[in-house]
């Protein structure tokens, strides 16, 4: 859940909880144009309401880090936001998606960047996870040290590595 889905009421989270026991809300993101960190404007409402609905709740940061140093700064930023809320009861995720800043030119450094983000999350006492699509995982992010959440919009997940979640659609409501 993020700004793009809007603010979700506790009543609607209760409906969601009947078919899915967890939610992962975007807490923060990095701009695609520059290394600028921002908090998601809907995080507070969505995180709190999902918790009130009795769901397991995690958080994620949309990363555009192009170095280990930037990834650590992103994770620190996310963890400082989380300190203002009750502790997540689900994964705290590095959302590793190619955009303008972060792209496939990063090559095999992708694993180092995503793992560095998760190292910081773990140091804060949260359960880290890496979110990426199958192509990125198979070509560049080939050595994740942490649980993987795979994005592949298909009827079958073809990622051969170990995964804890598979996102197969973006149209769920």
Coordinates of C-alpha atoms in Angstrom, one line a residue:
X1 CA 0.0 0.0 0.0
X2 CA 1.2 3.4 -0.8
X3 CA 0.1 6.9 -1.9
X4 CA -1.0 5.4 -5.1
X5 CA -3.7 3.3 -3.4
X6 CA -4.8 6.2 -1.1
X7 CA -5.7 6.0 2.6
X8 CA -7.3 2.8 3.6
X9 CA -9.8 2.7 6.5
X10 CA -9.7 0.2 9.3
X11 CA -13.0 -1.2 8.1
X12 CA -11.5 -1.8 4.6
X13 CA -8.4 -3.4 6.2
X14 CA -10.7 -5.7 8.2
X15 CA -12.2 -6.8 4.8
X16 CA -8.8 -7.4 3.5
X17 CA -7.8 -9.4 6.6
X18 CA -10.5 -12.0 5.7
X19 CA -8.4 -13.2 2.7
X20 CA -4.9 -12.0 3.6
X21 CA -3.4 -11.7 7.0
X22 CA -0.7 -9.1 6.3
X23 CA -0.1 -5.8 4.7
X24 CA 3.2 -4.1 3.7
X25 CA 2.8 -0.3 3.6
X26 CA 5.2 2.1 1.9
X27 CA 6.8 4.2 4.6
X28 CA 9.3 6.0 2.4
X29 CA 10.9 6.4 -1.0
X30 CA 13.8 7.8 -2.9
X31 CA 13.2 10.1 -5.8
X32 CA 14.0 8.8 -9.3
X33 CA 15.7 12.1 -10.2
X34 CA 18.0 12.7 -7.3
X35 CA 19.0 11.1 -4.0
X36 CA 16.1 12.7 -2.1
X37 CA 14.3 10.7 0.6
X38 CA 10.7 11.3 1.5
X39 CA 8.0 9.8 3.7
X40 CA 4.9 8.4 2.0
X41 CA 2.0 10.7 2.9
X42 CA -0.4 7.8 3.5
X43 CA 1.9 5.6 5.6
X44 CA 0.8 6.7 9.0
X45 CA -2.9 6.1 8.3
X46 CA -2.5 2.9 6.4
X47 CA 0.0 1.4 8.9
X48 CA -2.1 2.3 11.9
X49 CA -5.4 1.2 10.4
X50 CA -4.0 -2.1 9.2
X51 CA -2.7 -2.8 12.7
X52 CA -6.1 -1.8 14.2
X53 CA -7.7 -4.3 11.9
X54 CA -5.6 -7.0 13.4
X55 CA -3.3 -7.6 10.5
X56 CA 0.4 -8.4 10.5
X57 CA 2.0 -5.2 9.2
X58 CA 5.3 -4.4 7.6
X59 CA 6.8 -1.5 5.8
X60 CA 8.9 -0.8 2.7
X61 CA 11.1 1.8 1.2
X62 CA 11.1 2.3 -2.6
X63 CA 14.9 2.3 -3.3
X64 CA 16.8 4.1 -5.9
X65 CA 20.2 3.6 -4.2
X66 CA 23.1 3.3 -6.6
X67 CA 25.7 2.5 -3.9
X68 CA 26.0 0.7 -0.6
X69 CA 26.4 4.1 1.2
X70 CA 23.1 5.3 -0.3
X71 CA 21.3 2.1 0.6
X72 CA 22.4 2.4 4.2
X73 CA 21.1 6.0 4.3
X74 CA 17.7 4.8 2.9
X75 CA 17.5 2.1 5.5
X76 CA 18.4 4.5 8.3
X77 CA 15.7 6.9 7.1
X78 CA 13.1 4.2 7.0
X79 CA 14.0 2.9 10.5
X80 CA 13.8 6.4 12.0
X81 CA 10.3 6.7 10.6
X82 CA 9.4 3.3 12.1
X83 CA 10.6 4.3 15.5
X84 CA 7.5 6.6 15.7
X85 CA 5.1 3.6 15.4
X86 CA 4.4 0.3 17.1
X87 CA 7.0 -2.3 16.0
X88 CA 6.3 -3.9 12.6
X89 CA 4.9 -7.4 12.9
X90 CA 5.9 -8.4 9.4
X91 CA 8.8 -7.7 7.0
X92 CA 10.6 -4.4 6.6
X93 CA 11.4 -4.4 2.9
X94 CA 13.9 -3.0 0.5
X95 CA 11.8 -2.4 -2.6
X96 CA 14.5 -2.8 -5.3
X97 CA 13.1 -1.7 -8.6
X98 CA 14.8 -0.2 -11.5
X99 CA 13.9 3.4 -12.3
X100 CA 15.8 6.5 -13.6
X101 CA 18.5 6.5 -10.9
X102 CA 18.7 2.8 -10.2
X103 CA 18.9 0.7 -13.4
X104 CA 20.4 -2.4 -14.8
X105 CA 23.7 -0.7 -15.3
X106 CA 24.3 -1.3 -11.6
X107 CA 25.1 -4.9 -12.5
X108 CA 26.2 -7.3 -9.9
X109 CA 26.5 -4.5 -7.3
X110 CA 22.7 -5.0 -6.9
X111 CA 23.2 -7.7 -4.3
X112 CA 25.6 -5.6 -2.3
X113 CA 23.2 -2.6 -2.3
X114 CA 20.1 -4.6 -1.3
X115 CA 21.9 -6.6 1.3
X116 CA 23.5 -3.4 2.8
X117 CA 20.0 -2.0 3.2
X118 CA 18.8 -5.1 4.9
X119 CA 21.9 -5.2 7.2
X120 CA 20.8 -1.9 8.6
X121 CA 17.2 -3.0 9.0
X122 CA 18.3 -6.1 10.9
X123 CA 20.5 -4.0 13.1
X124 CA 17.4 -2.1 14.2
X125 CA 15.8 -5.3 15.2
X126 CA 13.4 -5.6 12.3
X127 CA 12.9 -8.6 10.0
X128 CA 14.4 -7.6 6.6
X129 CA 13.3 -8.7 3.1
X130 CA 14.2 -7.8 -0.5
X131 CA 11.5 -7.1 -3.1
X132 CA 12.5 -7.4 -6.8
X133 CA 11.2 -8.8 -10.0
X134 CA 12.3 -12.1 -11.4
X135 CA 14.4 -10.6 -14.2
X136 CA 16.4 -8.5 -11.7
X137 CA 16.8 -11.4 -9.3
X138 CA 18.0 -13.7 -12.1
X139 CA 20.4 -11.3 -13.7
X140 CA 21.9 -8.8 -11.2
X141 CA 20.5 -9.4 -7.7
X142 CA 21.8 -12.9 -7.7
X143 CA 23.1 -13.2 -4.1
X144 CA 20.4 -12.0 -1.7
X145 CA 21.3 -12.7 1.9
X146 CA 17.8 -12.1 3.1
X147 CA 14.3 -13.4 2.4
X148 CA 13.0 -12.5 -1.1
X149 CA 9.6 -11.3 -2.2
X150 CA 9.3 -11.9 -5.9
X151 CA 7.3 -9.8 -8.3
X152 CA 6.3 -11.7 -11.4
X153 CA 2.9 -11.0 -13.0
X154 CA 2.2 -14.4 -14.4
X155 CA 0.3 -17.6 -13.6
X156 CA 3.5 -19.3 -12.5
X157 CA 6.6 -17.9 -10.6
X158 CA 9.7 -18.9 -12.5
X159 CA 12.2 -17.5 -10.0
X160 CA 14.4 -20.5 -9.0
X161 CA 15.8 -19.1 -5.8
X162 CA 14.2 -19.3 -2.4
X163 CA 11.3 -16.9 -1.8
X164 CA 8.9 -16.0 1.0
X165 CA 6.3 -14.3 -1.1
X166 CA 5.3 -14.0 -4.7
X167 CA 3.4 -11.0 -6.1
X168 CA 1.5 -12.3 -9.2
X169 CA -0.8 -9.3 -9.9
X170 CA -1.1 -5.6 -9.3
X171 CA -4.8 -5.5 -9.7
X172 CA -6.0 -7.0 -6.4
X173 CA -8.5 -5.0 -4.4

